[in-house]
PDB file of C-alpha atoms in Angstrom:
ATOM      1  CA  UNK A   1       0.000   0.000   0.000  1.00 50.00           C
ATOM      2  CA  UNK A   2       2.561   2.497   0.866  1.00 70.00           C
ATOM      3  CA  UNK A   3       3.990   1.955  -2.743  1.00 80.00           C
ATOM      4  CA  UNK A   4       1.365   4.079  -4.048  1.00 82.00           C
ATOM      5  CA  UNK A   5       2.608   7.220  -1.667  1.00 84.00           C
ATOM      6  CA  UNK A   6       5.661   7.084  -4.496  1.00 86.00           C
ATOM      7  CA  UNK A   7       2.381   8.781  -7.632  1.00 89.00           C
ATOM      8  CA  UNK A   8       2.199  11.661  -5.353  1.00 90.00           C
ATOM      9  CA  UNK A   9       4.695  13.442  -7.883  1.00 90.00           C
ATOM     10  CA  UNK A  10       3.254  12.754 -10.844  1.00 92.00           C
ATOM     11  CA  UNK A  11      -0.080  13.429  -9.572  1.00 93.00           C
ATOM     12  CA  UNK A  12       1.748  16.970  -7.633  1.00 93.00           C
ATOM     13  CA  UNK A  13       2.753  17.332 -12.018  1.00 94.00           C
ATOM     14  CA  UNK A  14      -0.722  16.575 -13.075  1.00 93.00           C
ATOM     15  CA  UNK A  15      -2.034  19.087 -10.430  1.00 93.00           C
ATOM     16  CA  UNK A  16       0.054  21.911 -11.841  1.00 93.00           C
ATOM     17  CA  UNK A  17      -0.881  21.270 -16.020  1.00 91.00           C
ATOM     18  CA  UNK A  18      -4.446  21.464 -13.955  1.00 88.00           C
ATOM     19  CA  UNK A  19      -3.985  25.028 -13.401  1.00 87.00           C
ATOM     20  CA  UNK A  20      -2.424  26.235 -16.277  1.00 87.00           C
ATOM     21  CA  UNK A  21      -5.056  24.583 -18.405  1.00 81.00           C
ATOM     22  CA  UNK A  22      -7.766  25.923 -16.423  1.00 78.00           C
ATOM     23  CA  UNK A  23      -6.298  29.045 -16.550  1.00 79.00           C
ATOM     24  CA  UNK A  24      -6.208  28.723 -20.483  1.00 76.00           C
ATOM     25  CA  UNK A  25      -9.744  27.805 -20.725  1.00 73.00           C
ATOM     26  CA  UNK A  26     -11.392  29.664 -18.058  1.00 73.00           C
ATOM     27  CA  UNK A  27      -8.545  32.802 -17.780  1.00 72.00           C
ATOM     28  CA  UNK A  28      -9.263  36.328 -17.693  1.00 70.00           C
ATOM     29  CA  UNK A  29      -8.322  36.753 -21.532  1.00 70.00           C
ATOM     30  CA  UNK A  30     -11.808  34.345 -21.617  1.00 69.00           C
ATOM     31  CA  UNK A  31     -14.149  36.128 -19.283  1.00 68.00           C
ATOM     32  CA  UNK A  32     -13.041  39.802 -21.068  1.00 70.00           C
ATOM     33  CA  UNK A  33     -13.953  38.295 -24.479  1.00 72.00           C
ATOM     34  CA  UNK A  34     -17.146  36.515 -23.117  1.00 71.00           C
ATOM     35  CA  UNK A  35     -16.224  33.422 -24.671  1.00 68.00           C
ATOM     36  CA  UNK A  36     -17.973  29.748 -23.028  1.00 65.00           C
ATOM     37  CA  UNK A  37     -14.625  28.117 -22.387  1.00 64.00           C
ATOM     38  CA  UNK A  38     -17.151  24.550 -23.744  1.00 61.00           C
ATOM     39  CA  UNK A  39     -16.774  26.081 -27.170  1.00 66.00           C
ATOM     40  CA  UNK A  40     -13.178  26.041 -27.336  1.00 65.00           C
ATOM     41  CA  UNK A  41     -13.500  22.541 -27.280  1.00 68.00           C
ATOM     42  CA  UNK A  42     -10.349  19.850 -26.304  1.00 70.00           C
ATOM     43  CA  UNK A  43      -9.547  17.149 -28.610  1.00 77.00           C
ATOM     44  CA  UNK A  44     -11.533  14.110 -27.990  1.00 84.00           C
ATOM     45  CA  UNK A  45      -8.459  12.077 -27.552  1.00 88.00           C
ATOM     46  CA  UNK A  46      -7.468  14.706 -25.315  1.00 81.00           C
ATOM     47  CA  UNK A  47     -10.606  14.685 -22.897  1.00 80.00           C
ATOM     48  CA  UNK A  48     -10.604  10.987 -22.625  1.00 90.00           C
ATOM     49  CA  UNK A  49      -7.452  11.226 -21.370  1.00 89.00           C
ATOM     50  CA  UNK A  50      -8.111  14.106 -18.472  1.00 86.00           C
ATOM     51  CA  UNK A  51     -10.948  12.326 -17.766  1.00 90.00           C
ATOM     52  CA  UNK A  52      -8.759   9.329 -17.518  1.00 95.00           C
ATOM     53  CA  UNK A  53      -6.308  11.113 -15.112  1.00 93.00           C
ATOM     54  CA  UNK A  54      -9.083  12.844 -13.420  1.00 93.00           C
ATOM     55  CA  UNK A  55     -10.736   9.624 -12.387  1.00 95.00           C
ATOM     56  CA  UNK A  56      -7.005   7.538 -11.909  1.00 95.00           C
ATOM     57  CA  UNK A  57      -6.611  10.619  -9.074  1.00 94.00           C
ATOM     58  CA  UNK A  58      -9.855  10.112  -7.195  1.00 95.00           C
ATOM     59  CA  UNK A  59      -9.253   6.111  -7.112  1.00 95.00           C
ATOM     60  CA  UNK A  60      -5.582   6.975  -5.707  1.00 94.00           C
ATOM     61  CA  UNK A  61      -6.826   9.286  -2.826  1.00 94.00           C
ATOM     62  CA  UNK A  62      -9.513   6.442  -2.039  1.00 94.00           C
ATOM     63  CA  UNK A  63      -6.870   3.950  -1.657  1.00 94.00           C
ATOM     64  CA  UNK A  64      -4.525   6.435   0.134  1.00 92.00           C
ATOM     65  CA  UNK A  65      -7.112   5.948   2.842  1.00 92.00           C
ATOM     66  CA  UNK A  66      -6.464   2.916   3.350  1.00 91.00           C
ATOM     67  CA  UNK A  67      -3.202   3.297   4.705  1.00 87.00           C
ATOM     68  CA  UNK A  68      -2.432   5.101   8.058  1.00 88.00           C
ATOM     69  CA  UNK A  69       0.895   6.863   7.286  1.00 86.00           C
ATOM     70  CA  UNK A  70      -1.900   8.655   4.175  1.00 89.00           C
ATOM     71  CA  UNK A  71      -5.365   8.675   5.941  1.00 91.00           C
ATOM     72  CA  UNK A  72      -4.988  12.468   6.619  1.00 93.00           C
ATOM     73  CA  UNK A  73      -3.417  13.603   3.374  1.00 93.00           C
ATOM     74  CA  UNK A  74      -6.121  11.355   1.163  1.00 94.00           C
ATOM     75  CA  UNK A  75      -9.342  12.604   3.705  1.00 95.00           C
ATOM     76  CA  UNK A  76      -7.804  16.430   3.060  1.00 95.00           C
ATOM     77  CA  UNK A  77      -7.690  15.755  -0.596  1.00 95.00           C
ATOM     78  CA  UNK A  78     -10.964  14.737  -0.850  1.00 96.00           C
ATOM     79  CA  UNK A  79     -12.722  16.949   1.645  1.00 96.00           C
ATOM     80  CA  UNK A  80     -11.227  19.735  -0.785  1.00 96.00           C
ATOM     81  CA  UNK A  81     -12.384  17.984  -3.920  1.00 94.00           C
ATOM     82  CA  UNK A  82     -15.256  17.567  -3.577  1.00 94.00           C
ATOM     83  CA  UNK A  83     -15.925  20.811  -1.391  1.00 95.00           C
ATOM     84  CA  UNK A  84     -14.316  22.442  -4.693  1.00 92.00           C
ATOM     85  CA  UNK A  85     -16.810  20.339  -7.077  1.00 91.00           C
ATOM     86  CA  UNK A  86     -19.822  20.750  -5.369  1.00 94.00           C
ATOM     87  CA  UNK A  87     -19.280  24.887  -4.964  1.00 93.00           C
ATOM     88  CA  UNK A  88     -17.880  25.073  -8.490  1.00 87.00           C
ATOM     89  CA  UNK A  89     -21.055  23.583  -9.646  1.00 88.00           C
ATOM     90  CA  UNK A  90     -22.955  26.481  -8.232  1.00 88.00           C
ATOM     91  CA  UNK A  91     -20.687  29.494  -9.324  1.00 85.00           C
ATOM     92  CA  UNK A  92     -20.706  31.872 -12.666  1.00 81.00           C
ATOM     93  CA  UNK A  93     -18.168  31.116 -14.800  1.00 76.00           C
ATOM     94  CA  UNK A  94     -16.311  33.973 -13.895  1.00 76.00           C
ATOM     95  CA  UNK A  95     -15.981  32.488 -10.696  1.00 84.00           C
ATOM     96  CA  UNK A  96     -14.726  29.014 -11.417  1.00 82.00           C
ATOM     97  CA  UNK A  97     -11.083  29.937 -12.047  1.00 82.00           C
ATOM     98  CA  UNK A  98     -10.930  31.832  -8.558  1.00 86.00           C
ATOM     99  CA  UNK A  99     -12.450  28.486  -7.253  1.00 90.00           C
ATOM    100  CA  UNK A 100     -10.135  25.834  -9.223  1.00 88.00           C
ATOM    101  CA  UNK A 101      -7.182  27.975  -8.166  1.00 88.00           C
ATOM    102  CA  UNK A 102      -7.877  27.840  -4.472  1.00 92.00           C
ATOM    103  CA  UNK A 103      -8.870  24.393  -4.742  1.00 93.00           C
ATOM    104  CA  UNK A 104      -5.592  23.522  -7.013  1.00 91.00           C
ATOM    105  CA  UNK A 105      -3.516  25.291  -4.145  1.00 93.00           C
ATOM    106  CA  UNK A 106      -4.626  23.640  -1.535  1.00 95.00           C
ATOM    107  CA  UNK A 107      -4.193  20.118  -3.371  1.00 95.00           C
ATOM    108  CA  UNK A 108      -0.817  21.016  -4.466  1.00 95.00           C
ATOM    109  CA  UNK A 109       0.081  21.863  -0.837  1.00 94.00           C
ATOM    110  CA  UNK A 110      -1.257  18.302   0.699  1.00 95.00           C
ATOM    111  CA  UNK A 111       0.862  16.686  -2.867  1.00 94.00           C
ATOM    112  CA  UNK A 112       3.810  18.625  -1.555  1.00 94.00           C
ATOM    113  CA  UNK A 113       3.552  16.893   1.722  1.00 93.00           C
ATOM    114  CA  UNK A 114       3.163  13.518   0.228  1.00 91.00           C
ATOM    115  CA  UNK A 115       5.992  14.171  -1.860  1.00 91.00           C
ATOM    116  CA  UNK A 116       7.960  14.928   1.649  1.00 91.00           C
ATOM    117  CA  UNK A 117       7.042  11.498   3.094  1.00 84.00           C
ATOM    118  CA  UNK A 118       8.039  10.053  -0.371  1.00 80.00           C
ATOM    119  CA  UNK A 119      11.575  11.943  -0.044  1.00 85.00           C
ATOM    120  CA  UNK A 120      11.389  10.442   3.666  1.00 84.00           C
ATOM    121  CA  UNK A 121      10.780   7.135   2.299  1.00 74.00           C
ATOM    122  CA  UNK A 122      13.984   7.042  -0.485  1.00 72.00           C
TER     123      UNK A 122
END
């Protein structure tokens, strides 16, 4: 189990393309033009495989739980998940990337410890 601890980087990676996609798609350049960042469309290849990665991260915090060295890392990850999710689902669009940042930083910050206890580990 404590094998998995060792994705925290590339997840801590994934995390950080996050926000500078979301940023690209939902950016200020995007609310001054007034453009619906679901016209600008992704690649279909290229959603299948966020969604991929997207659902590959929730699985990994679930199992994180089941370890004790984790438990609080993987509980904070997904207490701000789906705190994140369930407020972003409620906001203007305008608000989303204020929402995905804070949410991204706070991620990146429980990653960061991860990747200490990984660094611990080696």
């Amino acid at each position: 189990m404590t094998t998995l601890i060792f994705l925290a980087p590339i997840f801590l990676v994934f995390e950080v393309v996050q926000l500078v996609l979301g940023e690209r798609y939902l950016g200020i350049k995007q609310i001054a033009r007034g453009a619906d960042p679901r016209s600008l469309g992704l690649s279909e290849i290229t959603a299948f495989l966020w969604t991929i990665a997207i659902l590959g991260y929730w699985l990994w915090m679930l199992v994180l739980l089941l370890t004790p060295l984790t438990r609080a890392h993987a509980l904070g990850l997904l207490v701000v998940s789906s705190a994140g999710f369930s407020i972003r689902r409620g906001t203007e669009i305008k608000w989303t990337l204020v929402v995905l940042t804070l949410e991204g930083a706070v991620r990146i910050g429980f990653l960061l410890s991860l990747c200490g206890l990984v660094w611990r580990k080696l």
